[in-house]
Amino acid sequence: MVRARGLVVLTVAIMVAVACGNTGGGGGGGSKGTIKIGSDFPVCTTGGQSTSNGVKFAVDQKNAAGGVEGFNIAYQSFDDCRQGSYNADAGVANVRQMLDDSAFMGMIGPYNSAVAKAEIPIAAPKNFVMISPANTNPCLTKDIASCSTAYHPQDLRAGNPNNYWRVVTTDDYQGPAMADYMYKQANIKTVAILDDSTVFGVGISGAFEDEFKKLGGTVVKHQEYKKDQQGTQFQSLLQSMHTASALYVGGTDDQNICIPRAQMKQIGWTAPFGGGDGIETTDCIDQASGNETGILATSAGADATQVPGAKDTIAKFRQAFTGANDFGGYTMQAYDAANILMTAIGNAIKANGGSMPTRKQVRDAMAKITTFQGVIGNYGFDQNGDTTLKIVSIYEVKTGLSDTDVKASTGVCGKKLANACFVWKTQFDFAKSS
Amino acid sequence: MRSGASALTRFRSIALGGMSLADYGFYILCATAVVLLLAEAVRDTTNFAQTLVFGLTQGAIFALIALGYTMVYGIIELINFAHGDVFTLSAYIGTTILGLFTVTEGSFTALNLVALVIIFPVVMLIMGGINVAIERIAYRPLRSAPRLAPLITAIGMSFFLEGVMFLWKGPATVHFPNILPQWTTTVGGVFFGLKDIFVIITAAILVALLAFFINRTRLGKAMRATAQDRDAAQLMGIDINRTIAATFFIGALLAGAGGVIYGLYYNTVYYQLGFRTGLIAFTAAVFGGIGNIPGAAIGGLIIGLTAAFSDSYIGGKWTTVVIFGILIGVLVFRPTGLLGMRVPEK
Amino acid sequence: MSNAAKARPTLRDRLNIRERIRDRDTAVYGILIIVAVLFPLVTVYATGGTALVSHATRAGYWVLLAIGLNVVVGFAGLLDLGYAAFFAIGAYTYALLASPQLASSPAHHAVHINFWILIFGSMLMAALFGAILGFPTLRLRGDYLAIVTLGFGEIVPQLFYNFDQWTGGINAVGLIDQPLLPAWIQGPWSGDGDFKIVSPFSFNTDPVAFYVLVCFLIAIAVILVTNLYRSRLGRAWMAIREDEVAAAAMGINTVTTKLLAFGIGASFSGFAGAYYAADVALVSPDNFLFIVSITVLVMVVLGGMGNITGVIVGALVMYYLVFYLIPGLPENATSLASSIGLGSLNQSSGDWPGLGEETQRLNFIIYGGILVGMMLLRPQGLLPSRVREQELKHAAVLEEASAVEEGARA
C-alpha cells in the first residue's frame, strides 16, 4: 500500500506541475497587448526544428524592432511529432488548441503535406490563416488530375474562403525541373526512381516520372521503401535498379533517403543521384558519406545566396543560432512566411483602427497581399494561395571546397566533412515559361 | 505434463487431420520457394548471386540479434523488446569510441586495425554490463509478477534506451567510421568486397563460439537446465539469478558485436533503428523455433535472404508482406517453428 | 500442492470477495460517469474552447480499443501484438464506404452509407478478419500466436498502402462523411447556437457531438463486455487462460472459444475504427503501425488486465501521458522556468539547446521511465481484477513460504 501511495503522490505531483505550467507563462508585454502566432512542425526532426528557428528568428527581429503596430508578437511552437515522426492527429490537436485561444491570429505550417490535409478543414471555418513554408504537395491547392485522391482542394475548405497559403512552389514544378535538367542538360536517358513512401516522396517522384517519360526517357524501375522497415539496408533495392544511368530519389533525409547514395558505391554503381528539396540538407551529406560528390538537389524557390540581401539575413541568423543543424532548407522560407503573416496582421490592425483585429480581418488582409518582398524573392499569391514565385534552383554537392567557397555556398555543408557543401548550379523559372 | 502433451498432440491431430498433413504442406511451401528461386537463378545468374551476397550479410546480422532474443526467451519466456535497442546503442558507443582514435576513413591503416581489435571486446563488454543492469532493474523484480508485466517494462526500457540515444546524438542519422579495408572485386559479374566477407565470417565465428559455450561449458549447461525447468534446476543447486544474468550478458555480447558489425558495414545508424531491426530479429527467432540456438541463426539467415530477394525481385513495398506472410505460412504448417521442438508449453 | 489446497478460500470468503469486486467497480463507474458528464461543461467553461473536449474524443477511441483488446488478452489470455490491424480494417471499411474515395478507384462510383449502419458493418468486417486470421493460427500456443498477430499487424497497413488504386495509398482517404442524426433528433449539442430544425443534424466536426457519441459507444461496449464476462463464454475464456489443457479436458471447445475471443475482441476494434474515421475524417495507413498495437497493450496491462474498469482507467491515464502530458512538457517547462525567474534557461546557448528543446529531447526517456516505474510499482496494474489479485497474493504467499522453507533447510 505504501507503494500505491507513492504512485498517487507522483501522479499528483505531475498534475500540479502541469497545472502550474499552464497558468504560468505569458512573459514579455507590448504596449497595446500581445498577439500570438503559432507554428506546427515536427520539431523532433532536424527539418522541423530548423524551420521553427526561422519563425522564431523573424518574430524576435520584429519584436526587437517594436512589434507590429504597437502589439507584441508572441510565438509558440507546436510539435506534431508523436513517438518519433509527424502525426496528422497531433497536428489537428495543435490547431484546435490554437483555435481555442483567441489571441492566436494565424500559424506558420504545417511542414508535412499530409498534416495540412487534416488541418485545413478545421482551420478554414474559423478563418484561421495558415502559411506553410514547406508543403509542396500540389493537391492541397490545385485541382489537377494527377491527384489520385478523389477530392478537390475546395472541398478541403468546405465552402469557406481560402485560409491556406504557401511560400514554396509545388512538387509539380520541382520534379519536372530535375527531369528537364537530367534529360536535356545532363543527357541522361534512363533513370531509376526510389521514393520513401511519404506523401511528399510519392508526390515529387511521381511528378518527376511523368515529366521524364514525357520527354522521351525510360524509367527502368520505380521502387518504394519505408524507413522503419528498411533500416539502412538498401543494397538489394539498388541492385534491382542499377542498370539505369541515374537514380532519382523522392523523399527527405529524415527518412534516410541519402543512405542509398553511400551504398551505391558499395554495390559498385556509379551514376548521378538527384532529388528534391528534402535532400538539400546537412544530414543528407552525412548520410551519403564517402560518396557525397555530385548529389543533385532541387529547391523550391530562388537560392537565398543568389538573392542580394538574403546573405545578410542568413549571416545574422547564423549569429543568433549557432548549432550545426539550426539552419535548414526551409529556414528562410519560414522566416519569410512569418514576416508575411505579421504584415497581414499589421494591415488588419490598421484596418481595424489600431486595435486588436479578428481572425476574419487577418484572413481578409492576407488575401489582399499580392506582392511581398521577402528574403528569397518577390512573392505574389494566386487565388489558390500558391506563390507566383515559381523558381526552382538546382544545387550540387561539391567536395574539397576552400573556406571562401564554403562561405559563398548555400551554407548547407556536411557535419563531418565541413568542406562538402551544396553549391548553386542553375535555376528554372516556371513563371516565365508558362 | 506428459499426459498434457499427449492430449495436446491428439487434439492437434484431430484439428488438422493428422500430423503428416502439416508436414506435407510445409514441404510444398518450401519446394515452391526453392523452384521459384532456382528459376530466377537460371534466368539471370549474376543478379541472383549478387542478391544472395546482400541477403547473406543482412541475414548474418539478423542472426546475431536473433540469438539474444531466443536465449532470453528460452530462459524466462520474455519477448525482450529492448534487445534491438541494445543492438543500436552498441553502434552508438562503438562510433564514440572510434572517435577517440584518429582512424583513417576510406583506406586501411595500422591504427585502423588496432581500433578494430580493441573496439569489439570493449563494446561487447560495455553492452553486457548494460544489459545485466537492465535485467536487474526492469525484469528481475517482476519475476513472479503477471506474465505481461515484464513485457511492458521491456517496451519501457526500449523507449528509454531510444531516448538516451536521442538525447545523446539527436534525431539525425549518426555516421559510423568506415574503417574496414576498401578492397572490392568482381567475380563473374558479382560485385563484393572484403566488408561482405568480414561480416559473414565474424558472424559465423560468434555463432560457433556461442554454440560451443552453450553445449560444452558448465554455465552453458546451467542455462539449458534453467530453460528446461527452472525449479528443478534450482533444486540441483544452480543459482537461477546468476544464470539468467549470464544469459542477458551473453545475449548483449552478441548484440554488441552485431551493432559494431552493422556500423562497420553500413556506416550509418539512427536511434530508432533497433526497434524495427529487433522486431525482425525476433521474428527470425520465432521462425527458427524460439529457444533454439541453431534455429535462430538459420531463421536470421532466411529472413535476411527473404528480405533481399523480395527487395530485388518483387519490390520494396512488398517485403514486409512477404516476410510476415511466409512467417504465418510456416507457423500454420509447423506450429513451433522450423527447428522448434514439439514440446508443450510449461 | 498440499499447501495450495489448504490455502484455498472458503465459500464465505469467496462471496465476500465478490461483494468487494462489485463495490469497487460500482464506485469507479460512478466516478467515470460523473467525470464524463462534467468534463465538457467544465472544460468549455474554463478554457472557452473545445480543444480539451476534442482530446477527450480521441481518448475515447483508445478506451474502445483497450476494452476490445482486454477481451483477447485479459479474458482469454491470448497475447495479441497486431491489434491495430483490426482497427485499420474497421477504419478503412468506414472510410471507403462513406467518402468520395471509391469514385477514383476502379469501381468508379462513390459510396456513402450512413454512419449508424456502417459502424456495425465495420464491426462485422473486423470480426470477420479476426476469425479469418484466427482460424488457421489459434492452434498455436503462447507467443507463437503473438508473433502471428504481430505479422498480421505489419501486413495489413502495408496492404492498405500498396493497394493505392483503391485506398489512395499514402495520400490517405479524406473527406469522410460525418454521422448524421435524423431531422427529429435535436438537442443542445446542435452546434454554434443556430438551430437547424428541419435539416438533419450533422456532427460537422463538432468535438462535443463526437464526445457524446463516443461516450455512448463506450457505454454500449462496457455493457456488452460485462455481460460476456459473466456468461458461460466468459468463464470458458478464463478457464483457457488459466490452463488450456485442463479446459479442453473439461469439455470446452478451445478452438471455438478462442476464435470467439479473437473475433469479439476484433469487433470492438472495428467499432472504434469507424468512429475514428468519422471523427478524424482522414484515414492513412500510417495511423495503424505497430506502435498503436503496443500502446493499446500497454493501456490494458497498465490498467489491470481482465478488469474492465481497470483498462478504461489505464487507457485514460496512458492517453493523458502519451498525447497530452509528454507532448506538452517542453512548453510547460519553458513557461514554468520563466515564471519562477529562470527564463535564461529557455534561451539556447552553445551546446544547451534551450529548456523547451531539451525537454523535448527527454520525451522518450520520460515515457520509458514512466512505463518501467509504473510497472515496477504496480505489476498487477492500476486496478487489477480482484479475482486475479487474490490469486497473485496467494502465489506470493506460497513463494515466500517455500523461500522460508528453503532458508530453514540451508
mmCIF file of N, CA and C in Angstrom, chain A residues 232-312:
data_model
loop_
_atom_site.group_PDB
_atom_site.id
_atom_site.type_symbol
_atom_site.label_atom_id
_atom_site.label_comp_id
_atom_site.label_asym_id
_atom_site.label_seq_id
_atom_site.Cartn_x
_atom_site.Cartn_y
_atom_site.Cartn_z
ATOM 1 N N THR A 232 18.767 0.547 -42.676
ATOM 2 C CA THR A 232 19.644 1.256 -43.604
ATOM 3 C C THR A 232 20.116 0.304 -44.695
ATOM 4 N N GLN A 233 19.336 -0.737 -44.938
ATOM 5 C CA GLN A 233 19.790 -1.799 -45.845
ATOM 6 C C GLN A 233 19.173 -1.630 -47.224
ATOM 7 N N PHE A 234 19.906 -0.952 -48.105
ATOM 8 C CA PHE A 234 19.342 -0.612 -49.401
ATOM 9 C C PHE A 234 19.949 -1.389 -50.564
ATOM 10 N N GLN A 235 20.969 -2.217 -50.314
ATOM 11 C CA GLN A 235 21.694 -2.775 -51.468
ATOM 12 C C GLN A 235 20.802 -3.553 -52.411
ATOM 13 N N SER A 236 19.892 -4.362 -51.850
ATOM 14 C CA SER A 236 19.088 -5.201 -52.735
ATOM 15 C C SER A 236 18.145 -4.349 -53.576
ATOM 16 N N LEU A 237 17.624 -3.273 -52.972
ATOM 17 C CA LEU A 237 16.781 -2.366 -53.743
ATOM 18 C C LEU A 237 17.595 -1.755 -54.878
ATOM 19 N N LEU A 238 18.802 -1.289 -54.538
ATOM 20 C CA LEU A 238 19.642 -0.658 -55.558
ATOM 21 C C LEU A 238 20.017 -1.664 -56.637
ATOM 22 N N GLN A 239 20.227 -2.914 -56.218
ATOM 23 C CA GLN A 239 20.599 -3.960 -57.162
ATOM 24 C C GLN A 239 19.561 -4.093 -58.274
ATOM 25 N N SER A 240 18.289 -3.941 -57.892
ATOM 26 C CA SER A 240 17.244 -4.111 -58.896
ATOM 27 C C SER A 240 17.152 -2.900 -59.825
ATOM 28 N N MET A 241 17.888 -1.830 -59.514
ATOM 29 C CA MET A 241 17.751 -0.612 -60.303
ATOM 30 C C MET A 241 19.032 -0.235 -61.029
ATOM 31 N N HIS A 242 20.117 -0.999 -60.801
ATOM 32 C CA HIS A 242 21.433 -0.489 -61.156
ATOM 33 C C HIS A 242 21.721 -0.457 -62.650
ATOM 34 N N THR A 243 20.766 -0.898 -63.470
ATOM 35 C CA THR A 243 21.015 -0.811 -64.908
ATOM 36 C C THR A 243 20.708 0.584 -65.445
ATOM 37 N N ALA A 244 20.059 1.420 -64.620
ATOM 38 C CA ALA A 244 19.726 2.774 -65.067
ATOM 39 C C ALA A 244 20.961 3.666 -65.010
ATOM 40 N N SER A 245 20.931 4.762 -65.782
ATOM 41 C CA SER A 245 22.120 5.617 -65.778
ATOM 42 C C SER A 245 21.992 6.790 -64.808
ATOM 43 N N ALA A 246 20.923 6.839 -64.026
ATOM 44 C CA ALA A 246 20.837 7.810 -62.936
ATOM 45 C C ALA A 246 19.785 7.328 -61.948
ATOM 46 N N LEU A 247 19.893 7.817 -60.713
ATOM 47 C CA LEU A 247 18.894 7.468 -59.700
ATOM 48 C C LEU A 247 18.236 8.756 -59.227
ATOM 49 N N TYR A 248 16.904 8.795 -59.288
ATOM 50 C CA TYR A 248 16.180 9.935 -58.724
ATOM 51 C C TYR A 248 15.513 9.466 -57.445
ATOM 52 N N VAL A 249 15.680 10.226 -56.370
ATOM 53 C CA VAL A 249 15.043 9.852 -55.114
ATOM 54 C C VAL A 249 14.001 10.890 -54.730
ATOM 55 N N GLY A 250 12.833 10.422 -54.349
ATOM 56 C CA GLY A 250 11.790 11.308 -53.825
ATOM 57 C C GLY A 250 11.687 11.062 -52.346
ATOM 58 N N GLY A 251 12.074 12.044 -51.556
ATOM 59 C CA GLY A 251 11.987 11.812 -50.122
ATOM 60 C C GLY A 251 12.786 12.825 -49.345
ATOM 61 N N THR A 252 12.866 12.609 -48.058
ATOM 62 C CA THR A 252 13.550 13.548 -47.188
ATOM 63 C C THR A 252 14.638 12.828 -46.397
ATOM 64 N N ASP A 253 15.598 13.601 -45.930
ATOM 65 C CA ASP A 253 16.720 12.998 -45.224
ATOM 66 C C ASP A 253 16.284 12.321 -43.936
ATOM 67 N N ASP A 254 15.211 12.824 -43.289
ATOM 68 C CA ASP A 254 14.823 12.157 -42.042
ATOM 69 C C ASP A 254 14.197 10.792 -42.314
ATOM 70 N N GLN A 255 13.946 10.477 -43.575
ATOM 71 C CA GLN A 255 13.549 9.123 -43.940
ATOM 72 C C GLN A 255 14.748 8.349 -44.499
ATOM 73 N N ASN A 256 15.942 8.851 -44.277
ATOM 74 C CA ASN A 256 17.186 8.179 -44.688
ATOM 75 C C ASN A 256 17.366 8.096 -46.197
ATOM 76 N N ILE A 257 16.838 9.044 -46.940
ATOM 77 C CA ILE A 257 16.827 8.920 -48.390
ATOM 78 C C ILE A 257 18.229 9.020 -48.991
ATOM 79 N N CYS A 258 19.218 9.540 -48.267
ATOM 80 C CA CYS A 258 20.549 9.689 -48.857
ATOM 81 C C CYS A 258 21.486 8.528 -48.546
ATOM 82 N N ILE A 259 21.040 7.595 -47.682
ATOM 83 C CA ILE A 259 21.887 6.433 -47.408
ATOM 84 C C ILE A 259 22.110 5.617 -48.685
ATOM 85 N N PRO A 260 21.096 5.469 -49.560
ATOM 86 C CA PRO A 260 21.359 4.754 -50.815
ATOM 87 C C PRO A 260 22.542 5.340 -51.589
ATOM 88 N N ARG A 261 22.751 6.650 -51.483
ATOM 89 C CA ARG A 261 23.876 7.244 -52.193
ATOM 90 C C ARG A 261 25.192 6.620 -51.730
ATOM 91 N N ALA A 262 25.363 6.465 -50.410
ATOM 92 C CA ALA A 262 26.582 5.840 -49.900
ATOM 93 C C ALA A 262 26.675 4.394 -50.377
ATOM 94 N N GLN A 263 25.522 3.724 -50.402
ATOM 95 C CA GLN A 263 25.563 2.290 -50.727
ATOM 96 C C GLN A 263 25.685 2.024 -52.215
ATOM 97 N N MET A 264 25.406 3.036 -53.041
ATOM 98 C CA MET A 264 25.650 2.850 -54.474
ATOM 99 C C MET A 264 27.109 2.480 -54.705
ATOM 100 N N LYS A 265 27.977 3.099 -53.901
ATOM 101 C CA LYS A 265 29.394 2.805 -54.032
ATOM 102 C C LYS A 265 29.668 1.363 -53.606
ATOM 103 N N GLN A 266 28.956 0.933 -52.548
ATOM 104 C CA GLN A 266 29.169 -0.433 -52.050
ATOM 105 C C GLN A 266 28.765 -1.488 -53.058
ATOM 106 N N ILE A 267 27.806 -1.168 -53.930
ATOM 107 C CA ILE A 267 27.444 -2.185 -54.919
ATOM 108 C C ILE A 267 28.102 -1.884 -56.265
ATOM 109 N N GLY A 268 28.987 -0.889 -56.288
ATOM 110 C CA GLY A 268 29.746 -0.621 -57.500
ATOM 111 C C GLY A 268 28.938 0.069 -58.589
ATOM 112 N N TRP A 269 27.984 0.917 -58.186
ATOM 113 C CA TRP A 269 27.153 1.616 -59.163
ATOM 114 C C TRP A 269 27.541 3.093 -59.153
ATOM 115 N N THR A 270 28.148 3.561 -60.216
ATOM 116 C CA THR A 270 28.477 4.974 -60.304
ATOM 117 C C THR A 270 27.499 5.628 -61.273
ATOM 118 N N ALA A 271 26.666 6.519 -60.745
ATOM 119 C CA ALA A 271 25.681 7.210 -61.580
ATOM 120 C C ALA A 271 25.253 8.463 -60.851
ATOM 121 N N PRO A 272 24.732 9.462 -61.569
ATOM 122 C CA PRO A 272 24.230 10.654 -60.891
ATOM 123 C C PRO A 272 23.073 10.307 -59.955
ATOM 124 N N PHE A 273 22.938 11.132 -58.934
ATOM 125 C CA PHE A 273 21.933 10.899 -57.889
ATOM 126 C C PHE A 273 21.233 12.225 -57.654
ATOM 127 N N GLY A 274 19.945 12.295 -57.923
ATOM 128 C CA GLY A 274 19.253 13.573 -57.776
ATOM 129 C C GLY A 274 17.983 13.427 -56.963
ATOM 130 N N GLY A 275 17.539 14.544 -56.388
ATOM 131 C CA GLY A 275 16.316 14.507 -55.610
ATOM 132 C C GLY A 275 15.748 15.880 -55.404
ATOM 133 N N GLY A 276 14.708 15.943 -54.588
ATOM 134 C CA GLY A 276 14.033 17.204 -54.324
ATOM 135 C C GLY A 276 14.658 17.960 -53.178
ATOM 136 N N ASP A 277 13.913 18.945 -52.655
ATOM 137 C CA ASP A 277 14.483 19.778 -51.605
ATOM 138 C C ASP A 277 14.671 19.024 -50.300
ATOM 139 N N GLY A 278 14.078 17.831 -50.205
ATOM 140 C CA GLY A 278 14.247 17.047 -48.979
ATOM 141 C C GLY A 278 15.661 16.551 -48.782
ATOM 142 N N ILE A 279 16.498 16.652 -49.814
ATOM 143 C CA ILE A 279 17.865 16.160 -49.652
ATOM 144 C C ILE A 279 18.884 17.293 -49.660
ATOM 145 N N GLU A 280 18.398 18.519 -49.740
ATOM 146 C CA GLU A 280 19.362 19.613 -49.733
ATOM 147 C C GLU A 280 19.663 19.985 -48.278
ATOM 148 N N THR A 281 20.279 19.055 -47.550
ATOM 149 C CA THR A 281 20.470 19.238 -46.118
ATOM 150 C C THR A 281 21.823 18.706 -45.674
ATOM 151 N N THR A 282 22.203 19.133 -44.482
ATOM 152 C CA THR A 282 23.431 18.657 -43.857
ATOM 153 C C THR A 282 23.380 17.146 -43.620
ATOM 154 N N ASP A 283 22.239 16.695 -43.106
ATOM 155 C CA ASP A 283 22.120 15.270 -42.810
ATOM 156 C C ASP A 283 22.312 14.426 -44.055
ATOM 157 N N CYS A 284 21.836 14.940 -45.181
ATOM 158 C CA CYS A 284 21.956 14.174 -46.414
ATOM 159 C C CYS A 284 23.425 13.970 -46.765
ATOM 160 N N ILE A 285 24.201 15.026 -46.639
ATOM 161 C CA ILE A 285 25.623 14.905 -46.958
ATOM 162 C C ILE A 285 26.281 13.890 -46.031
ATOM 163 N N ASP A 286 25.873 13.916 -44.757
ATOM 164 C CA ASP A 286 26.450 12.957 -43.815
ATOM 165 C C ASP A 286 26.026 11.529 -44.138
ATOM 166 N N GLN A 287 24.761 11.364 -44.517
ATOM 167 C CA GLN A 287 24.286 10.010 -44.816
ATOM 168 C C GLN A 287 25.017 9.435 -46.024
ATOM 169 N N ALA A 288 25.335 10.307 -46.981
ATOM 170 C CA ALA A 288 25.979 9.837 -48.209
ATOM 171 C C ALA A 288 27.479 9.696 -48.029
ATOM 172 N N SER A 289 27.942 9.817 -46.819
ATOM 173 C CA SER A 289 29.362 9.867 -46.505
ATOM 174 C C SER A 289 30.176 8.864 -47.312
ATOM 175 N N GLY A 290 31.230 9.351 -47.943
ATOM 176 C CA GLY A 290 32.071 8.505 -48.773
ATOM 177 C C GLY A 290 31.721 8.626 -50.249
ATOM 178 N N ASN A 291 30.512 9.117 -50.524
ATOM 179 C CA ASN A 291 30.063 9.218 -51.912
ATOM 180 C C ASN A 291 29.249 10.497 -52.089
ATOM 181 N N GLU A 292 29.674 11.582 -51.401
ATOM 182 C CA GLU A 292 28.862 12.798 -51.386
ATOM 183 C C GLU A 292 28.888 13.514 -52.721
ATOM 184 N N THR A 293 30.044 13.509 -53.360
ATOM 185 C CA THR A 293 30.260 14.376 -54.510
ATOM 186 C C THR A 293 29.214 14.137 -55.586
ATOM 187 N N GLY A 294 28.656 15.237 -56.073
ATOM 188 C CA GLY A 294 27.783 15.136 -57.232
ATOM 189 C C GLY A 294 26.327 14.885 -56.923
ATOM 190 N N ILE A 295 25.923 14.913 -55.647
ATOM 191 C CA ILE A 295 24.496 14.807 -55.346
ATOM 192 C C ILE A 295 23.797 16.042 -55.910
ATOM 193 N N LEU A 296 22.695 15.827 -56.630
ATOM 194 C CA LEU A 296 21.956 16.950 -57.204
ATOM 195 C C LEU A 296 20.661 17.117 -56.427
ATOM 196 N N ALA A 297 20.321 18.371 -56.135
ATOM 197 C CA ALA A 297 19.064 18.592 -55.428
ATOM 198 C C ALA A 297 18.367 19.813 -55.987
ATOM 199 N N THR A 298 17.048 19.731 -56.101
ATOM 200 C CA THR A 298 16.284 20.928 -56.460
ATOM 201 C C THR A 298 15.811 21.580 -55.176
ATOM 202 N N SER A 299 15.489 22.860 -55.263
ATOM 203 C CA SER A 299 14.912 23.525 -54.120
ATOM 204 C C SER A 299 13.831 24.461 -54.623
ATOM 205 N N ALA A 300 12.679 24.430 -53.940
ATOM 206 C CA ALA A 300 11.579 25.292 -54.359
ATOM 207 C C ALA A 300 11.920 26.717 -53.955
ATOM 208 N N GLY A 301 12.012 27.591 -54.895
ATOM 209 C CA GLY A 301 12.343 28.967 -54.581
ATOM 210 C C GLY A 301 13.734 29.306 -55.077
ATOM 211 N N ALA A 302 13.963 30.610 -55.137
ATOM 212 C CA ALA A 302 15.267 31.061 -55.593
ATOM 213 C C ALA A 302 16.296 30.804 -54.509
ATOM 214 N N ASP A 303 17.535 30.715 -54.905
ATOM 215 C CA ASP A 303 18.588 30.471 -53.940
ATOM 216 C C ASP A 303 18.844 31.720 -53.113
ATOM 217 N N ALA A 304 18.777 31.565 -51.796
ATOM 218 C CA ALA A 304 18.969 32.730 -50.925
ATOM 219 C C ALA A 304 20.336 33.351 -51.141
ATOM 220 N N THR A 305 21.316 32.507 -51.476
ATOM 221 C CA THR A 305 22.647 33.072 -51.664
ATOM 222 C C THR A 305 22.751 33.809 -52.997
ATOM 223 N N GLN A 306 21.765 33.607 -53.872
ATOM 224 C CA GLN A 306 21.770 34.312 -55.146
ATOM 225 C C GLN A 306 20.966 35.604 -55.074
ATOM 226 N N VAL A 307 20.254 35.794 -53.954
ATOM 227 C CA VAL A 307 19.418 36.977 -53.822
ATOM 228 C C VAL A 307 20.148 37.998 -52.966
ATOM 229 N N PRO A 308 20.363 39.187 -53.496
ATOM 230 C CA PRO A 308 21.038 40.193 -52.687
ATOM 231 C C PRO A 308 20.190 40.513 -51.454
ATOM 232 N N GLY A 309 20.814 40.705 -50.342
ATOM 233 C CA GLY A 309 20.045 40.995 -49.132
ATOM 234 C C GLY A 309 19.847 39.758 -48.286
ATOM 235 N N ALA A 310 19.698 38.608 -48.949
ATOM 236 C CA ALA A 310 19.464 37.379 -48.196
ATOM 237 C C ALA A 310 20.706 36.978 -47.416
ATOM 238 N N LYS A 311 21.852 37.205 -48.036
ATOM 239 C CA LYS A 311 23.106 36.824 -47.396
ATOM 240 C C LYS A 311 23.224 37.477 -46.018
ATOM 241 N N ASP A 312 22.824 38.728 -46.000
ATOM 242 C CA ASP A 312 22.883 39.497 -44.773
ATOM 243 C C ASP A 312 22.017 38.846 -43.694
#
